[in-house]
Amino acid sequence: MADGLKIAGWVANQVDADMSEIKENLASLTELMSGPFWVMCQTSLQQQRKRLHSI
């Protein structure tokens, strides 16, 4: 990264189930990030709402 921070890896989060251009966004992030990509977490808004209501 620009400030010299070294990262071990990164995780992508898809919080919007209707997100467009997922593959293209992930490809851009992979190119821009300095550490290795580990995993893509996909969470639907419906799942998030269920979690919030259960708290």
mmCIF file of N, CA, C and O in Angstrom:
data_model
loop_
_atom_site.group_PDB
_atom_site.id
_atom_site.type_symbol
_atom_site.label_atom_id
_atom_site.label_comp_id
_atom_site.label_asym_id
_atom_site.label_seq_id
_atom_site.Cartn_x
_atom_site.Cartn_y
_atom_site.Cartn_z
ATOM 1 N N MET A 1 0.843 -1.177 0.000
ATOM 2 C CA MET A 1 0.000 0.000 0.000
ATOM 3 C C MET A 1 0.891 1.245 0.000
ATOM 4 O O MET A 1 2.069 1.172 0.318
ATOM 5 N N ALA A 2 0.304 2.355 -0.303
ATOM 6 C CA ALA A 2 1.067 3.587 -0.485
ATOM 7 C C ALA A 2 1.819 4.003 0.780
ATOM 8 O O ALA A 2 2.891 4.582 0.692
ATOM 9 N N ASP A 3 1.280 3.698 1.969
ATOM 10 C CA ASP A 3 1.933 4.128 3.207
ATOM 11 C C ASP A 3 2.953 3.110 3.723
ATOM 12 O O ASP A 3 3.516 3.271 4.786
ATOM 13 N N GLY A 4 3.193 2.038 2.975
ATOM 14 C CA GLY A 4 4.164 1.032 3.363
ATOM 15 C C GLY A 4 3.596 -0.115 4.172
ATOM 16 O O GLY A 4 4.329 -1.023 4.544
ATOM 17 N N LEU A 5 2.314 -0.086 4.464
ATOM 18 C CA LEU A 5 1.679 -1.161 5.210
ATOM 19 C C LEU A 5 1.719 -2.452 4.409
ATOM 20 O O LEU A 5 1.403 -2.480 3.229
ATOM 21 N N LYS A 6 2.144 -3.526 5.052
ATOM 22 C CA LYS A 6 2.168 -4.831 4.390
ATOM 23 C C LYS A 6 1.030 -5.658 4.955
ATOM 24 O O LYS A 6 0.874 -5.778 6.164
ATOM 25 N N ILE A 7 0.217 -6.236 4.072
ATOM 26 C CA ILE A 7 -0.907 -7.034 4.524
ATOM 27 C C ILE A 7 -0.662 -8.501 4.204
ATOM 28 O O ILE A 7 0.018 -8.838 3.240
ATOM 29 N N ALA A 8 -1.228 -9.365 5.056
ATOM 30 C CA ALA A 8 -1.072 -10.804 4.850
ATOM 31 C C ALA A 8 -2.025 -11.302 3.772
ATOM 32 O O ALA A 8 -1.761 -12.291 3.109
ATOM 33 N N GLY A 9 -3.145 -10.629 3.599
ATOM 34 C CA GLY A 9 -4.149 -11.019 2.618
ATOM 35 C C GLY A 9 -5.403 -10.203 2.829
ATOM 36 O O GLY A 9 -5.489 -9.397 3.756
ATOM 37 N N TRP A 10 -6.374 -10.414 1.980
ATOM 38 C CA TRP A 10 -7.602 -9.634 2.097
ATOM 39 C C TRP A 10 -8.804 -10.479 1.740
ATOM 40 O O TRP A 10 -8.708 -11.492 1.078
ATOM 41 N N VAL A 11 -9.958 -10.034 2.242
ATOM 42 C CA VAL A 11 -11.233 -10.725 2.060
ATOM 43 C C VAL A 11 -12.204 -9.756 1.404
ATOM 44 O O VAL A 11 -12.322 -8.611 1.826
ATOM 45 N N ALA A 12 -12.887 -10.198 0.365
ATOM 46 C CA ALA A 12 -13.912 -9.380 -0.289
ATOM 47 C C ALA A 12 -15.267 -9.718 0.323
ATOM 48 O O ALA A 12 -15.546 -10.870 0.642
ATOM 49 N N ASN A 13 -16.096 -8.711 0.513
ATOM 50 C CA ASN A 13 -17.438 -8.897 1.056
ATOM 51 C C ASN A 13 -18.471 -8.400 0.059
ATOM 52 O O ASN A 13 -18.382 -7.274 -0.410
ATOM 53 N N GLN A 14 -19.424 -9.225 -0.243
ATOM 54 C CA GLN A 14 -20.540 -8.822 -1.097
ATOM 55 C C GLN A 14 -21.769 -8.718 -0.204
ATOM 56 O O GLN A 14 -22.398 -9.703 0.117
ATOM 57 N N VAL A 15 -22.090 -7.492 0.211
ATOM 58 C CA VAL A 15 -23.222 -7.311 1.111
ATOM 59 C C VAL A 15 -24.530 -7.105 0.366
ATOM 60 O O VAL A 15 -25.599 -7.281 0.923
ATOM 61 N N ASP A 16 -24.448 -6.745 -0.895
ATOM 62 C CA ASP A 16 -25.638 -6.539 -1.720
ATOM 63 C C ASP A 16 -25.788 -7.722 -2.673
ATOM 64 O O ASP A 16 -24.964 -7.925 -3.557
ATOM 65 N N ALA A 17 -26.838 -8.492 -2.473
ATOM 66 C CA ALA A 17 -27.059 -9.672 -3.316
ATOM 67 C C ALA A 17 -27.245 -9.300 -4.782
ATOM 68 O O ALA A 17 -27.009 -10.121 -5.661
ATOM 69 N N ASP A 18 -27.645 -8.068 -5.063
ATOM 70 C CA ASP A 18 -27.868 -7.606 -6.433
ATOM 71 C C ASP A 18 -26.678 -6.838 -7.006
ATOM 72 O O ASP A 18 -26.812 -6.154 -8.020
ATOM 73 N N MET A 19 -25.536 -6.949 -6.377
ATOM 74 C CA MET A 19 -24.340 -6.242 -6.853
ATOM 75 C C MET A 19 -24.032 -6.650 -8.287
ATOM 76 O O MET A 19 -23.990 -7.834 -8.615
ATOM 77 N N SER A 20 -23.817 -5.668 -9.141
ATOM 78 C CA SER A 20 -23.493 -5.957 -10.543
ATOM 79 C C SER A 20 -21.970 -6.006 -10.720
ATOM 80 O O SER A 20 -21.219 -5.493 -9.900
ATOM 81 N N GLU A 21 -21.548 -6.652 -11.774
ATOM 82 C CA GLU A 21 -20.130 -6.697 -12.150
ATOM 83 C C GLU A 21 -19.238 -7.280 -11.050
ATOM 84 O O GLU A 21 -18.126 -6.805 -10.828
ATOM 85 N N ILE A 22 -19.704 -8.328 -10.395
ATOM 86 C CA ILE A 22 -18.948 -8.915 -9.295
ATOM 87 C C ILE A 22 -17.565 -9.381 -9.756
ATOM 88 O O ILE A 22 -16.552 -9.048 -9.135
ATOM 89 N N LYS A 23 -17.507 -10.122 -10.829
ATOM 90 C CA LYS A 23 -16.220 -10.654 -11.312
ATOM 91 C C LYS A 23 -15.271 -9.525 -11.696
ATOM 92 O O LYS A 23 -14.076 -9.581 -11.409
ATOM 93 N N GLU A 24 -15.798 -8.498 -12.338
ATOM 94 C CA GLU A 24 -14.970 -7.372 -12.759
ATOM 95 C C GLU A 24 -14.452 -6.589 -11.554
ATOM 96 O O GLU A 24 -13.293 -6.182 -11.519
ATOM 97 N N ASN A 25 -15.318 -6.386 -10.552
ATOM 98 C CA ASN A 25 -14.895 -5.680 -9.333
ATOM 99 C C ASN A 25 -13.812 -6.466 -8.609
ATOM 100 O O ASN A 25 -12.814 -5.902 -8.145
ATOM 101 N N LEU A 26 -13.992 -7.776 -8.492
ATOM 102 C CA LEU A 26 -13.011 -8.616 -7.825
ATOM 103 C C LEU A 26 -11.678 -8.610 -8.585
ATOM 104 O O LEU A 26 -10.608 -8.545 -7.977
ATOM 105 N N ALA A 27 -11.739 -8.637 -9.903
ATOM 106 C CA ALA A 27 -10.516 -8.586 -10.715
ATOM 107 C C ALA A 27 -9.772 -7.272 -10.494
ATOM 108 O O ALA A 27 -8.539 -7.258 -10.345
ATOM 109 N N SER A 28 -10.499 -6.167 -10.432
ATOM 110 C CA SER A 28 -9.871 -4.858 -10.192
ATOM 111 C C SER A 28 -9.225 -4.809 -8.816
ATOM 112 O O SER A 28 -8.095 -4.331 -8.661
ATOM 113 N N LEU A 29 -9.941 -5.284 -7.794
ATOM 114 C CA LEU A 29 -9.386 -5.284 -6.444
ATOM 115 C C LEU A 29 -8.142 -6.170 -6.348
ATOM 116 O O LEU A 29 -7.161 -5.797 -5.705
ATOM 117 N N THR A 30 -8.190 -7.327 -6.995
ATOM 118 C CA THR A 30 -7.045 -8.233 -6.979
ATOM 119 C C THR A 30 -5.818 -7.571 -7.598
ATOM 120 O O THR A 30 -4.702 -7.729 -7.102
ATOM 121 N N GLU A 31 -6.039 -6.806 -8.639
ATOM 122 C CA GLU A 31 -4.937 -6.096 -9.300
ATOM 123 C C GLU A 31 -4.389 -4.965 -8.424
ATOM 124 O O GLU A 31 -3.182 -4.724 -8.387
ATOM 125 N N LEU A 32 -5.265 -4.290 -7.687
ATOM 126 C CA LEU A 32 -4.865 -3.123 -6.896
ATOM 127 C C LEU A 32 -4.296 -3.463 -5.514
ATOM 128 O O LEU A 32 -3.471 -2.716 -4.992
ATOM 129 N N MET A 33 -4.729 -4.566 -4.921
ATOM 130 C CA MET A 33 -4.300 -4.906 -3.565
ATOM 131 C C MET A 33 -2.925 -5.567 -3.600
ATOM 132 O O MET A 33 -2.610 -6.338 -4.500
ATOM 133 N N SER A 34 -2.123 -5.297 -2.575
ATOM 134 C CA SER A 34 -0.757 -5.825 -2.562
ATOM 135 C C SER A 34 -0.672 -7.250 -2.028
ATOM 136 O O SER A 34 0.214 -7.993 -2.403
ATOM 137 N N GLY A 35 -1.571 -7.646 -1.156
ATOM 138 C CA GLY A 35 -1.542 -8.993 -0.580
ATOM 139 C C GLY A 35 -2.412 -9.942 -1.371
ATOM 140 O O GLY A 35 -3.181 -9.540 -2.243
ATOM 141 N N PRO A 36 -2.330 -11.228 -1.051
ATOM 142 C CA PRO A 36 -3.125 -12.213 -1.773
ATOM 143 C C PRO A 36 -4.609 -12.167 -1.374
ATOM 144 O O PRO A 36 -4.957 -11.877 -0.234
ATOM 145 N N PHE A 37 -5.449 -12.459 -2.330
ATOM 146 C CA PHE A 37 -6.890 -12.573 -2.096
ATOM 147 C C PHE A 37 -7.158 -13.916 -1.452
ATOM 148 O O PHE A 37 -6.689 -14.947 -1.925
ATOM 149 N N TRP A 38 -7.942 -13.940 -0.353
ATOM 150 C CA TRP A 38 -8.207 -15.180 0.350
ATOM 151 C C TRP A 38 -9.576 -15.760 0.047
ATOM 152 O O TRP A 38 -9.709 -16.922 -0.286
ATOM 153 N N VAL A 39 -10.623 -14.942 0.173
ATOM 154 C CA VAL A 39 -11.969 -15.504 0.054
ATOM 155 C C VAL A 39 -12.984 -14.400 -0.257
ATOM 156 O O VAL A 39 -12.761 -13.240 0.052
ATOM 157 N N MET A 40 -14.086 -14.801 -0.868
ATOM 158 C CA MET A 40 -15.200 -13.901 -1.140
ATOM 159 C C MET A 40 -16.348 -14.297 -0.228
ATOM 160 O O MET A 40 -16.813 -15.440 -0.270
ATOM 161 N N CYS A 41 -16.772 -13.390 0.633
ATOM 162 C CA CYS A 41 -17.904 -13.634 1.531
ATOM 163 C C CYS A 41 -19.142 -13.012 0.907
ATOM 164 O O CYS A 41 -19.175 -11.817 0.661
ATOM 165 N N GLN A 42 -20.123 -13.836 0.650
ATOM 166 C CA GLN A 42 -21.352 -13.349 0.049
ATOM 167 C C GLN A 42 -22.482 -13.441 1.064
ATOM 168 O O GLN A 42 -22.787 -14.525 1.559
ATOM 169 N N THR A 43 -23.066 -12.301 1.384
ATOM 170 C CA THR A 43 -24.152 -12.240 2.350
ATOM 171 C C THR A 43 -25.304 -11.472 1.740
ATOM 172 O O THR A 43 -25.140 -10.355 1.272
ATOM 173 N N SER A 44 -26.461 -12.066 1.752
ATOM 174 C CA SER A 44 -27.619 -11.377 1.216
ATOM 175 C C SER A 44 -28.165 -10.403 2.248
ATOM 176 O O SER A 44 -27.964 -10.557 3.454
ATOM 177 N N LEU A 45 -28.858 -9.398 1.784
ATOM 178 C CA LEU A 45 -29.482 -8.440 2.694
ATOM 179 C C LEU A 45 -30.500 -9.126 3.590
ATOM 180 O O LEU A 45 -30.653 -8.780 4.756
ATOM 181 N N GLN A 46 -31.176 -10.119 3.067
ATOM 182 C CA GLN A 46 -32.150 -10.859 3.862
ATOM 183 C C GLN A 46 -31.448 -11.564 5.033
ATOM 184 O O GLN A 46 -31.942 -11.543 6.154
ATOM 185 N N GLN A 47 -30.292 -12.158 4.788
ATOM 186 C CA GLN A 47 -29.539 -12.804 5.855
ATOM 187 C C GLN A 47 -29.083 -11.780 6.888
ATOM 188 O O GLN A 47 -29.128 -12.043 8.080
ATOM 189 N N GLN A 48 -28.649 -10.605 6.437
ATOM 190 C CA GLN A 48 -28.212 -9.563 7.363
ATOM 191 C C GLN A 48 -29.364 -9.096 8.239
ATOM 192 O O GLN A 48 -29.205 -8.912 9.442
ATOM 193 N N ARG A 49 -30.526 -8.915 7.656
ATOM 194 C CA ARG A 49 -31.696 -8.473 8.429
ATOM 195 C C ARG A 49 -32.076 -9.504 9.477
ATOM 196 O O ARG A 49 -32.413 -9.162 10.616
ATOM 197 N N LYS A 50 -32.013 -10.797 9.121
ATOM 198 C CA LYS A 50 -32.314 -11.848 10.089
ATOM 199 C C LYS A 50 -31.354 -11.797 11.259
ATOM 200 O O LYS A 50 -31.739 -11.949 12.411
ATOM 201 N N ARG A 51 -30.073 -11.576 10.977
ATOM 202 C CA ARG A 51 -29.077 -11.494 12.044
ATOM 203 C C ARG A 51 -29.351 -10.306 12.943
ATOM 204 O O ARG A 51 -29.253 -10.402 14.165
ATOM 205 N N LEU A 52 -29.645 -9.156 12.359
ATOM 206 C CA LEU A 52 -29.901 -7.953 13.149
ATOM 207 C C LEU A 52 -31.140 -8.108 14.032
ATOM 208 O O LEU A 52 -31.157 -7.675 15.164
ATOM 209 N N HIS A 53 -32.168 -8.745 13.505
ATOM 210 C CA HIS A 53 -33.386 -8.927 14.280
ATOM 211 C C HIS A 53 -33.230 -9.976 15.375
ATOM 212 O O HIS A 53 -34.010 -9.996 16.319
ATOM 213 N N SER A 54 -32.239 -10.839 15.264
ATOM 214 C CA SER A 54 -32.047 -11.858 16.279
ATOM 215 C C SER A 54 -31.190 -11.367 17.447
ATOM 216 O O SER A 54 -31.042 -12.056 18.435
ATOM 217 N N ILE A 55 -30.636 -10.168 17.325
ATOM 218 C CA ILE A 55 -29.776 -9.617 18.380
ATOM 219 C C ILE A 55 -30.627 -9.016 19.488
ATOM 220 O O ILE A 55 -31.591 -8.407 19.314
#
